mmCIF file of C-alpha atoms in Angstrom:
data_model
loop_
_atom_site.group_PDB
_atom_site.id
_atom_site.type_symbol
_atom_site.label_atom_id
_atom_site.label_comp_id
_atom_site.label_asym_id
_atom_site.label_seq_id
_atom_site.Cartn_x
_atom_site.Cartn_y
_atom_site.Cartn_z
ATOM 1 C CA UNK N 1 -46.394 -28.529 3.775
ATOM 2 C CA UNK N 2 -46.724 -26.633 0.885
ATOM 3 C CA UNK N 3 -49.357 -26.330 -1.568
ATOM 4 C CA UNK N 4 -50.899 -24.716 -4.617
ATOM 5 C CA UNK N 5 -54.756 -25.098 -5.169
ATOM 6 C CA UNK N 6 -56.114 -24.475 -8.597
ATOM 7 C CA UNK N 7 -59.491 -24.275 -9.528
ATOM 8 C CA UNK N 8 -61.697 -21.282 -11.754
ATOM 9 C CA UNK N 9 -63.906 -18.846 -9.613
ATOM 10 C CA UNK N 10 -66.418 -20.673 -7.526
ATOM 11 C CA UNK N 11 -64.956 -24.229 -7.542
ATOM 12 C CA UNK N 12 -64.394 -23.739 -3.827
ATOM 13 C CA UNK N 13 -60.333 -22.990 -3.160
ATOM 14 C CA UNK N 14 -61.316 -20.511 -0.117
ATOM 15 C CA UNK N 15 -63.269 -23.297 1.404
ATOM 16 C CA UNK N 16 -60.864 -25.783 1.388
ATOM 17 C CA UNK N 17 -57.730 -23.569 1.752
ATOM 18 C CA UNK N 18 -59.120 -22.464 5.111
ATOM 19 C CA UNK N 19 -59.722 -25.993 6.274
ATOM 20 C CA UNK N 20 -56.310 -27.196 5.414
ATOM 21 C CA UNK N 21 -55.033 -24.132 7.517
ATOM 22 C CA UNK N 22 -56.602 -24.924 10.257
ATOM 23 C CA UNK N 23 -56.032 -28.483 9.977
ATOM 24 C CA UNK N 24 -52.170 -28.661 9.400
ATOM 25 C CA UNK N 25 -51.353 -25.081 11.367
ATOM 26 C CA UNK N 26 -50.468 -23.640 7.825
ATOM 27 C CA UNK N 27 -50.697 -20.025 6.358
ATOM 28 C CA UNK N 28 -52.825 -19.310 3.135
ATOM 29 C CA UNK N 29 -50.954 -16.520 1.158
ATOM 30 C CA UNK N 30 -53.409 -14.915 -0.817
ATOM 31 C CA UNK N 31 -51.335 -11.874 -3.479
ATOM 32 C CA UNK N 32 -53.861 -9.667 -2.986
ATOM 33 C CA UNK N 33 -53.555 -9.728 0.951
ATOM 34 C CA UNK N 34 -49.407 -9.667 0.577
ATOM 35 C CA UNK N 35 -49.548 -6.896 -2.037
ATOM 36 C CA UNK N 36 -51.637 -4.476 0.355
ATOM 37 C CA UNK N 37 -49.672 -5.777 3.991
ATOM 38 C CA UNK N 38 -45.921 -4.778 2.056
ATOM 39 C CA UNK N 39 -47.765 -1.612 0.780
ATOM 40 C CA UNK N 40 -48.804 -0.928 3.907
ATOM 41 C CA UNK N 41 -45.315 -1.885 5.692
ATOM 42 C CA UNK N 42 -43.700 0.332 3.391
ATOM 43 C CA UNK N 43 -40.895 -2.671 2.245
ATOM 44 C CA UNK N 44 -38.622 -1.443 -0.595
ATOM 45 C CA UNK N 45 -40.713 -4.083 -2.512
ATOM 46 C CA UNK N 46 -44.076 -2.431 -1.165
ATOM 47 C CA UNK N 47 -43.432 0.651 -1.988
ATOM 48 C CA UNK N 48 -42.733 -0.648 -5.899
ATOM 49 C CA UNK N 49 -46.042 -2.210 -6.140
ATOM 50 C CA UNK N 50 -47.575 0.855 -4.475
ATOM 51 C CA UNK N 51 -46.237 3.344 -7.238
ATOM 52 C CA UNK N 52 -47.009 1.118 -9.990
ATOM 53 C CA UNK N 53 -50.996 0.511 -8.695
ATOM 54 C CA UNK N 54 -50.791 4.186 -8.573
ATOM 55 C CA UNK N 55 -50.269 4.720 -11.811
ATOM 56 C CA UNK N 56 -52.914 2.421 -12.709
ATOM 57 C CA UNK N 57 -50.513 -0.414 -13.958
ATOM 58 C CA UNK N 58 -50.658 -4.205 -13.369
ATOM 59 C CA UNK N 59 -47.765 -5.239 -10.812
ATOM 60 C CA UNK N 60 -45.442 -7.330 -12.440
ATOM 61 C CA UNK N 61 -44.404 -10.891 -11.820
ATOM 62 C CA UNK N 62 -40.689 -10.338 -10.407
ATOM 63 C CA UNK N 63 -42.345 -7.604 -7.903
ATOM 64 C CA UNK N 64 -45.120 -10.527 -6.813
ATOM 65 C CA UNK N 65 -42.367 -13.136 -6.411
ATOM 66 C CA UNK N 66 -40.365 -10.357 -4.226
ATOM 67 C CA UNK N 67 -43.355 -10.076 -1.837
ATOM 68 C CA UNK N 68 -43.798 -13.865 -1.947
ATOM 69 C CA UNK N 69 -40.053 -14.441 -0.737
ATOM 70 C CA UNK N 70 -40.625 -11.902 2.258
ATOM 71 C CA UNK N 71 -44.072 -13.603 3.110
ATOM 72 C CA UNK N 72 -42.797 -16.988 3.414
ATOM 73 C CA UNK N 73 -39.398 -16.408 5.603
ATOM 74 C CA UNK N 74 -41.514 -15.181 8.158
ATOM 75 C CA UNK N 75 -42.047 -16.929 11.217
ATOM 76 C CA UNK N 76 -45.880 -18.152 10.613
ATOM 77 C CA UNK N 77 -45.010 -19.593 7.524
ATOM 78 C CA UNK N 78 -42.331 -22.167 8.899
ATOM 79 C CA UNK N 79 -45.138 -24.788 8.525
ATOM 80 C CA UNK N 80 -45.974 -24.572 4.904
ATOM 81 C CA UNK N 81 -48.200 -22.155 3.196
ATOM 82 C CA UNK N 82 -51.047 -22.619 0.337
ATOM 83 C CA UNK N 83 -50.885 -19.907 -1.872
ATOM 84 C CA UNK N 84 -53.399 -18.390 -3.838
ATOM 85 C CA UNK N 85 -53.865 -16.495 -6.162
ATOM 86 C CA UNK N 86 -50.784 -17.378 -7.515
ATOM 87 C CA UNK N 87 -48.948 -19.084 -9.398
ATOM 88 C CA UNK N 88 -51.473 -17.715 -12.236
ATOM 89 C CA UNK N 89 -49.551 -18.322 -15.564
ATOM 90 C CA UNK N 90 -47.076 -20.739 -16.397
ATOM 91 C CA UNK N 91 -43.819 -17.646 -16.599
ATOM 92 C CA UNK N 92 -45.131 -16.981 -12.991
ATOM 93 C CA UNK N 93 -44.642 -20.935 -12.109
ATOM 94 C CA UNK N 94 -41.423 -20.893 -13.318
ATOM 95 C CA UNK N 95 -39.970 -17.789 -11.442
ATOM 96 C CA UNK N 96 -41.764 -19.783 -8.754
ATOM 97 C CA UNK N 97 -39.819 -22.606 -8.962
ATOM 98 C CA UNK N 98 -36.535 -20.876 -9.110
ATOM 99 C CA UNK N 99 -37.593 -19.200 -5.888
ATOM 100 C CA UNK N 100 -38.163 -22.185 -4.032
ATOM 101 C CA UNK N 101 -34.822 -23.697 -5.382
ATOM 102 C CA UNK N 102 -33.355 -20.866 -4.315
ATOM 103 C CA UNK N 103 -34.184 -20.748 -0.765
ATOM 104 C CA UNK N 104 -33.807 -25.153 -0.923
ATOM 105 C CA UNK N 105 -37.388 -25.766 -0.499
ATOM 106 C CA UNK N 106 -39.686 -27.131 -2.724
ATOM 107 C CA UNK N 107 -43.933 -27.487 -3.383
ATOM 108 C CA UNK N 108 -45.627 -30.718 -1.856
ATOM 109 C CA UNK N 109 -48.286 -30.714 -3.945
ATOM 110 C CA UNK N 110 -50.507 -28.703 -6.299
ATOM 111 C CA UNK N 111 -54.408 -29.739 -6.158
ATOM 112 C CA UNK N 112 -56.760 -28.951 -8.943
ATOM 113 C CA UNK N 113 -60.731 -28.574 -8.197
ATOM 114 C CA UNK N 114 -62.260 -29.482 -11.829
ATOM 115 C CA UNK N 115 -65.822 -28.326 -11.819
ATOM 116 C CA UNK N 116 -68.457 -27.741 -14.380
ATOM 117 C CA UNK N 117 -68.421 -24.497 -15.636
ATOM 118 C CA UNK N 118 -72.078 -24.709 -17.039
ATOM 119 C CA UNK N 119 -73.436 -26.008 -13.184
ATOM 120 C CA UNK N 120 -71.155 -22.575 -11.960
ATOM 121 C CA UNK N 121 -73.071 -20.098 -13.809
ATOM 122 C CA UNK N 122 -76.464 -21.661 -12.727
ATOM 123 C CA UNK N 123 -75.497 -21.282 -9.339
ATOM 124 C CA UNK N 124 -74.219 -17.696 -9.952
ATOM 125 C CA UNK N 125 -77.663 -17.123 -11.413
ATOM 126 C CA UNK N 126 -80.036 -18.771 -8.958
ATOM 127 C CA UNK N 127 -77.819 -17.023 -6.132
ATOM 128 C CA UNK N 128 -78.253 -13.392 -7.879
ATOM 129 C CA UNK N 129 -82.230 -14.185 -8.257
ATOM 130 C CA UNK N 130 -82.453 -15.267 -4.413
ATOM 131 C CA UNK N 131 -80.860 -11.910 -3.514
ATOM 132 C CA UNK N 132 -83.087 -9.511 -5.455
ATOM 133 C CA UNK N 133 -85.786 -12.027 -4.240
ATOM 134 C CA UNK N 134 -84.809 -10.565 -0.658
ATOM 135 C CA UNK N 135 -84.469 -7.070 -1.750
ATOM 136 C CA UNK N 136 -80.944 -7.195 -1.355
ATOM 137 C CA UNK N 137 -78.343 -5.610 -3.570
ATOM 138 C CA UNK N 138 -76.364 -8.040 -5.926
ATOM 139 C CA UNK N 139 -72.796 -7.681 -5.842
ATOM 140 C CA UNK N 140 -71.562 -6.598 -8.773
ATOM 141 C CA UNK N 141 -68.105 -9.401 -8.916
ATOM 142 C CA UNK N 142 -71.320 -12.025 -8.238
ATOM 143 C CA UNK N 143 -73.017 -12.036 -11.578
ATOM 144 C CA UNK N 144 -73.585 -14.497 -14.987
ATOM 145 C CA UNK N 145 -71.659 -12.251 -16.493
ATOM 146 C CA UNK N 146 -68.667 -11.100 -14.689
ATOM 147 C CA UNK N 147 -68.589 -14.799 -13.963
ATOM 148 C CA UNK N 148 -68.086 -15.891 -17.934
ATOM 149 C CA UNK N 149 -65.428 -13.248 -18.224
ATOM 150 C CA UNK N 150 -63.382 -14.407 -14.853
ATOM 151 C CA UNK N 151 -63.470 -18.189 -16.706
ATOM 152 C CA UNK N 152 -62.423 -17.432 -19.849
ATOM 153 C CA UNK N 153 -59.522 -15.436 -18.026
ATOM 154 C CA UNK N 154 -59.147 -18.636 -16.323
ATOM 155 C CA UNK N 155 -58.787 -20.816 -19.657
ATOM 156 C CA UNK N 156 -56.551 -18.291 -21.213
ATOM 157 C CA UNK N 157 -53.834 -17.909 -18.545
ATOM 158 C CA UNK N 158 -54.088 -20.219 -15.559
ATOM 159 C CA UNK N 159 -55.576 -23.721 -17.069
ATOM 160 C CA UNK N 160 -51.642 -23.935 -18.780
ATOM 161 C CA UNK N 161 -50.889 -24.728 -15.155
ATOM 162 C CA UNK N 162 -52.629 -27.792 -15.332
ATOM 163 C CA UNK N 163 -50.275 -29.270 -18.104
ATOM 164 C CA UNK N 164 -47.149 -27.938 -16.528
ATOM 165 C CA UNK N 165 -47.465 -29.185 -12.956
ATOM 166 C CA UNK N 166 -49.113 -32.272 -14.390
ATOM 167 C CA UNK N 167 -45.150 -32.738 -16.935
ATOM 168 C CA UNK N 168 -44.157 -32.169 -13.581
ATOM 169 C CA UNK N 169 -45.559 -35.030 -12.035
ATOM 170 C CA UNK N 170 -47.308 -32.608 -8.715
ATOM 171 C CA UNK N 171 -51.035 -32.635 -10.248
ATOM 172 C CA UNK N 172 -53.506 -34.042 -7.981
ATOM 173 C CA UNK N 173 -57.026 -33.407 -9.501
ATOM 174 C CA UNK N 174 -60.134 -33.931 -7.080
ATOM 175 C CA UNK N 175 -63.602 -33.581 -8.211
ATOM 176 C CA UNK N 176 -64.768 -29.969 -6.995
ATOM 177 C CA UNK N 177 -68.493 -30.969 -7.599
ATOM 178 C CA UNK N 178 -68.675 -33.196 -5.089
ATOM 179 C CA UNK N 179 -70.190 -31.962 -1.487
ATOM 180 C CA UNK N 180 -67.656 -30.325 0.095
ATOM 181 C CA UNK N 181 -66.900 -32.629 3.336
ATOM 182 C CA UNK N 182 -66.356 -35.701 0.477
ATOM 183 C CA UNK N 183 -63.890 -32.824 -1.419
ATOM 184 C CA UNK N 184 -62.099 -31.751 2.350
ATOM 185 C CA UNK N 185 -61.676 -35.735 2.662
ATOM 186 C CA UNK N 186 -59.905 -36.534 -0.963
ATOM 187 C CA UNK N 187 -57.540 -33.583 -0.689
ATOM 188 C CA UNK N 188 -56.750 -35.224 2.681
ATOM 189 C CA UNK N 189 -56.169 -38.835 1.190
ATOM 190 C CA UNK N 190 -53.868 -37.005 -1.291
ATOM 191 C CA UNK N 191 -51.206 -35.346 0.982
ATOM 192 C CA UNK N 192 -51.206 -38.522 3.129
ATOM 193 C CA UNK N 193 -50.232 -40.025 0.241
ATOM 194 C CA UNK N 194 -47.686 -37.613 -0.562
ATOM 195 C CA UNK N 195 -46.254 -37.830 3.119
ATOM 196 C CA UNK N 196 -46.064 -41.263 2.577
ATOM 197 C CA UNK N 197 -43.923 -41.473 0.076
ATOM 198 C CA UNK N 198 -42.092 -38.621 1.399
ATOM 199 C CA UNK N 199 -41.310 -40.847 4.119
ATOM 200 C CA UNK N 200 -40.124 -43.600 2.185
ATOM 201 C CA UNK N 201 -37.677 -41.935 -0.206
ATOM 202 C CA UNK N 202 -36.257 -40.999 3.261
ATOM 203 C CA UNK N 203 -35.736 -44.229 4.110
ATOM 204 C CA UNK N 204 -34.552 -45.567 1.191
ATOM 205 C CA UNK N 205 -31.706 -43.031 1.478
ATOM 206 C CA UNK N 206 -30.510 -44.177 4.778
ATOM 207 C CA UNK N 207 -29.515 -47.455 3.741
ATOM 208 C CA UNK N 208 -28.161 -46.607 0.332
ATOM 209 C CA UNK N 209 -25.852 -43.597 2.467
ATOM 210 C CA UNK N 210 -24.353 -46.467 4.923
ATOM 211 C CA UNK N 211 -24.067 -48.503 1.843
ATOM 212 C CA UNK N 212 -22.001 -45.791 0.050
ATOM 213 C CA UNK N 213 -20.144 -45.531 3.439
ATOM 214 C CA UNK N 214 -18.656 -49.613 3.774
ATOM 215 C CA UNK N 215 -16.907 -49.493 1.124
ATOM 216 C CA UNK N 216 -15.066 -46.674 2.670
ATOM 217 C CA UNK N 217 -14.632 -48.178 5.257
ATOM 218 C CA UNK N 218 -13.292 -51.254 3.507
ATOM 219 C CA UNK N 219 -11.077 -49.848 1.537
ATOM 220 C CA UNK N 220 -9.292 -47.741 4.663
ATOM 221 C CA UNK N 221 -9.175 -51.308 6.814
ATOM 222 C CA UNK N 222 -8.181 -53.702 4.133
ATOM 223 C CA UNK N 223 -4.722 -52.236 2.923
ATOM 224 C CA UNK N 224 -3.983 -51.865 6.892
ATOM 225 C CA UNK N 225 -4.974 -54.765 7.948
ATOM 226 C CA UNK N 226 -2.985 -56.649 5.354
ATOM 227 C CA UNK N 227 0.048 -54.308 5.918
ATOM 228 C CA UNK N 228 -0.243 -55.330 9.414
ATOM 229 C CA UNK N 229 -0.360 -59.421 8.765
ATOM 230 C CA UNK N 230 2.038 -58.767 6.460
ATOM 231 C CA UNK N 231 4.622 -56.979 9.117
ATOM 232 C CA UNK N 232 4.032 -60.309 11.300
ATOM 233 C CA UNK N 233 4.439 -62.321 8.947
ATOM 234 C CA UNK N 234 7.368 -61.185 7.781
ATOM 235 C CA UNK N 235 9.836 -61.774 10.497
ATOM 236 C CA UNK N 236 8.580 -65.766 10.470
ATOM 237 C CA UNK N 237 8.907 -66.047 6.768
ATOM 238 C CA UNK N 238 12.012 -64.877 7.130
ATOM 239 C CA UNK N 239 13.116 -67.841 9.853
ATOM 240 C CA UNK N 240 11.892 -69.945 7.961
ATOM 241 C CA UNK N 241 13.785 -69.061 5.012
ATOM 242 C CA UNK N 242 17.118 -69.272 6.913
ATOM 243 C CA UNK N 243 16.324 -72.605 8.383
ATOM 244 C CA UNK N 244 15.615 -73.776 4.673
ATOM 245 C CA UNK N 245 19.126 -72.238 3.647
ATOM 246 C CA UNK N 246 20.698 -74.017 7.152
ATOM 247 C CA UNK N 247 20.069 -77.325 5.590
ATOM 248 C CA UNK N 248 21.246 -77.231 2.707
ATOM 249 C CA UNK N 249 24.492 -76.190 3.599
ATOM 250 C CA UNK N 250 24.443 -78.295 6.864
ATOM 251 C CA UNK N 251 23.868 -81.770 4.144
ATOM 252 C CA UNK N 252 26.664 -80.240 1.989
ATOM 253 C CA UNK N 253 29.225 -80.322 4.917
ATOM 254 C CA UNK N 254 27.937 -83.099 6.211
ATOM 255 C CA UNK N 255 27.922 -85.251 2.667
ATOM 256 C CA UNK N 256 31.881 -85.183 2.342
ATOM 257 C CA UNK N 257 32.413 -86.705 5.494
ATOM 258 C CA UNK N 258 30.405 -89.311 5.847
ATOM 259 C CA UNK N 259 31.084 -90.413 2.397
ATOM 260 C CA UNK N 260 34.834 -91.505 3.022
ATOM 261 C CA UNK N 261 34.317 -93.180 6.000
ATOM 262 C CA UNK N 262 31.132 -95.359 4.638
ATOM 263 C CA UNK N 263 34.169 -96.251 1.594
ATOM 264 C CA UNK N 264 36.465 -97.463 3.927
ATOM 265 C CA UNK N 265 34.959 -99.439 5.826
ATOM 266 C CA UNK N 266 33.207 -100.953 2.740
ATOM 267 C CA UNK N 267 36.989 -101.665 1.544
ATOM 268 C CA UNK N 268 37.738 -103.358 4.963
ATOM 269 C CA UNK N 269 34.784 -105.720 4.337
ATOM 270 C CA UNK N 270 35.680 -106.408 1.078
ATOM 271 C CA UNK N 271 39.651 -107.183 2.189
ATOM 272 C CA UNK N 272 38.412 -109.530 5.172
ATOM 273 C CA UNK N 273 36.327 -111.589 2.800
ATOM 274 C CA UNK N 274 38.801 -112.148 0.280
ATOM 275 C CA UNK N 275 41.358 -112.908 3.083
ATOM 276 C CA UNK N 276 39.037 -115.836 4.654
ATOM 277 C CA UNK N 277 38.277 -117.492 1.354
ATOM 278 C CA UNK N 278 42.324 -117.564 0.630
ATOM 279 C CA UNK N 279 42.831 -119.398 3.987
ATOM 280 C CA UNK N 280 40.358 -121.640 2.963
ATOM 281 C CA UNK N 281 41.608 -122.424 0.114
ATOM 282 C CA UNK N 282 45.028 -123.286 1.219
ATOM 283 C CA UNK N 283 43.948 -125.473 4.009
ATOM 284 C CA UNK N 284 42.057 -127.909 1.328
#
């Protein structure tokens, strides 16, 4: 199974991506995590993105999908994967694509959390008040306004996603403001679904393979079977012919004789009959 969750900061990704892991015995691939374990394997790939964060530069997308095409031949990964973090433009979902075509797989399904940006930012703000309430530090990624910046990032670059998967016909959107357990429970109905009718595609191509096969199969058996009737056949035909031609010739040589003979004795009648009547004549 394999999966792309979208969603702006806060609409609850992490949650659900680590449920579906453990659910389905899947691998969440987060960039950030692959960036630093091929930096820190020294890959050829690695050590590109570790020279170009050195130099303060952003890493770009054909050095990403590199690291993405080691991470997902690996062994832990022959279940499926969720990524995140990534696809996040539309360029980088279509060097995505080619990746997957390349290596003959292809996504299951990509799952959007929609949430309310306005309800995000309240909870941002009564979550930053509870923790100076406590006397605790707030972080500084965890605040109004570092918040407003990461969604308008969000709306810039990723939310194109949304159109292109959905031309694509892979958008699944589930409400992210519902409690999570009812949010764990639609993205489950969804990839049912999708296994489904994963399933029945497969069957459909069964019968529509044996279908291409018969007439194959007809069309080696049918000349050979009528080759075959036709050698028997033959021979009889054949027979038959030259008892037809027998006949003929047998009534032709048979015709002269029998003709004479049936005139003479014809005449013979004829000569007694005339004979009788003369006597007859001459004795009255």
């Amino acid at each position: 199974m394999r999966l792309i969750l979208l969603g702006p900061p806060g609409s609850g990704k992490g949650t659900q991506a680590q449920r579906l892991v453990q659910r389905h015995g899947i691998v969440q691939l987060s960039t950030g995590d692959m960036l630093r374990a091929a930096v820190a394997a020294q890959t050829p790939i690695g050590l590109k993105a570790k020279d170009i964060m050195a130099a303060g530069g952003l890493v770009p997308d054909e050095v990403v999908v590199g690291i993405i095409a080691d991470r997902i031949e690996q062994p832990d990964a022959a279940n499926g994967f969720i990524l995140d973090g990534f696809p996040r433009t539309v360029p980088q979902a279509e060097a995505l694509d080619a990746l997957l075509k390349q290596k003959q797989m292809k996504l299951d399904a990509v799952i959007e959390l929609r949430v309310n940006e306005g309800v995000l930012l309240e909870r941002v703000e009564r979550r930053a008040a509870e923790t100076r309430a406590r006397g605790e530090a707030v972080r500084a990624d965890d605040t109004p306004e570092v918040l407003t910046k990461r969604l308008a990032s969000y709306r810039d670059q990723t939310e194109p996603l949304i159109h292109y998967y959905s031309d694509h016909r892979m958008l699944a959107t589930v409400d992210g403001m519902m409690p999570i357990e009812q949010v764990t429970e639609e993205i489950g109905r969804i990839l049912a679904a999708v296994g489904k009718s994963g399933s029945r595609a497969a069957k459909k191509a069964s019968p529509a393979k044996r279908s291409a096969k018969a007439p194959k199969a007809a069309a080696k058996t049918a000349p050979a079977k009528s080759a075959k009737t036709a050698a028997k056949t033959a021979p009889k035909a054949a027979t038959t012919a030259k008892k037809a031609g027998k006949s003929p010739k047998k009534a032709a040589k048979a015709a002269p004789k029998k003709a004479p003979k049936a005139a003479a004795k014809a005449a013979k009648g004829t000569r007694k009959t005339s004979a009788k009547a003369a006597k007859k004549r001459a004795k009255g």
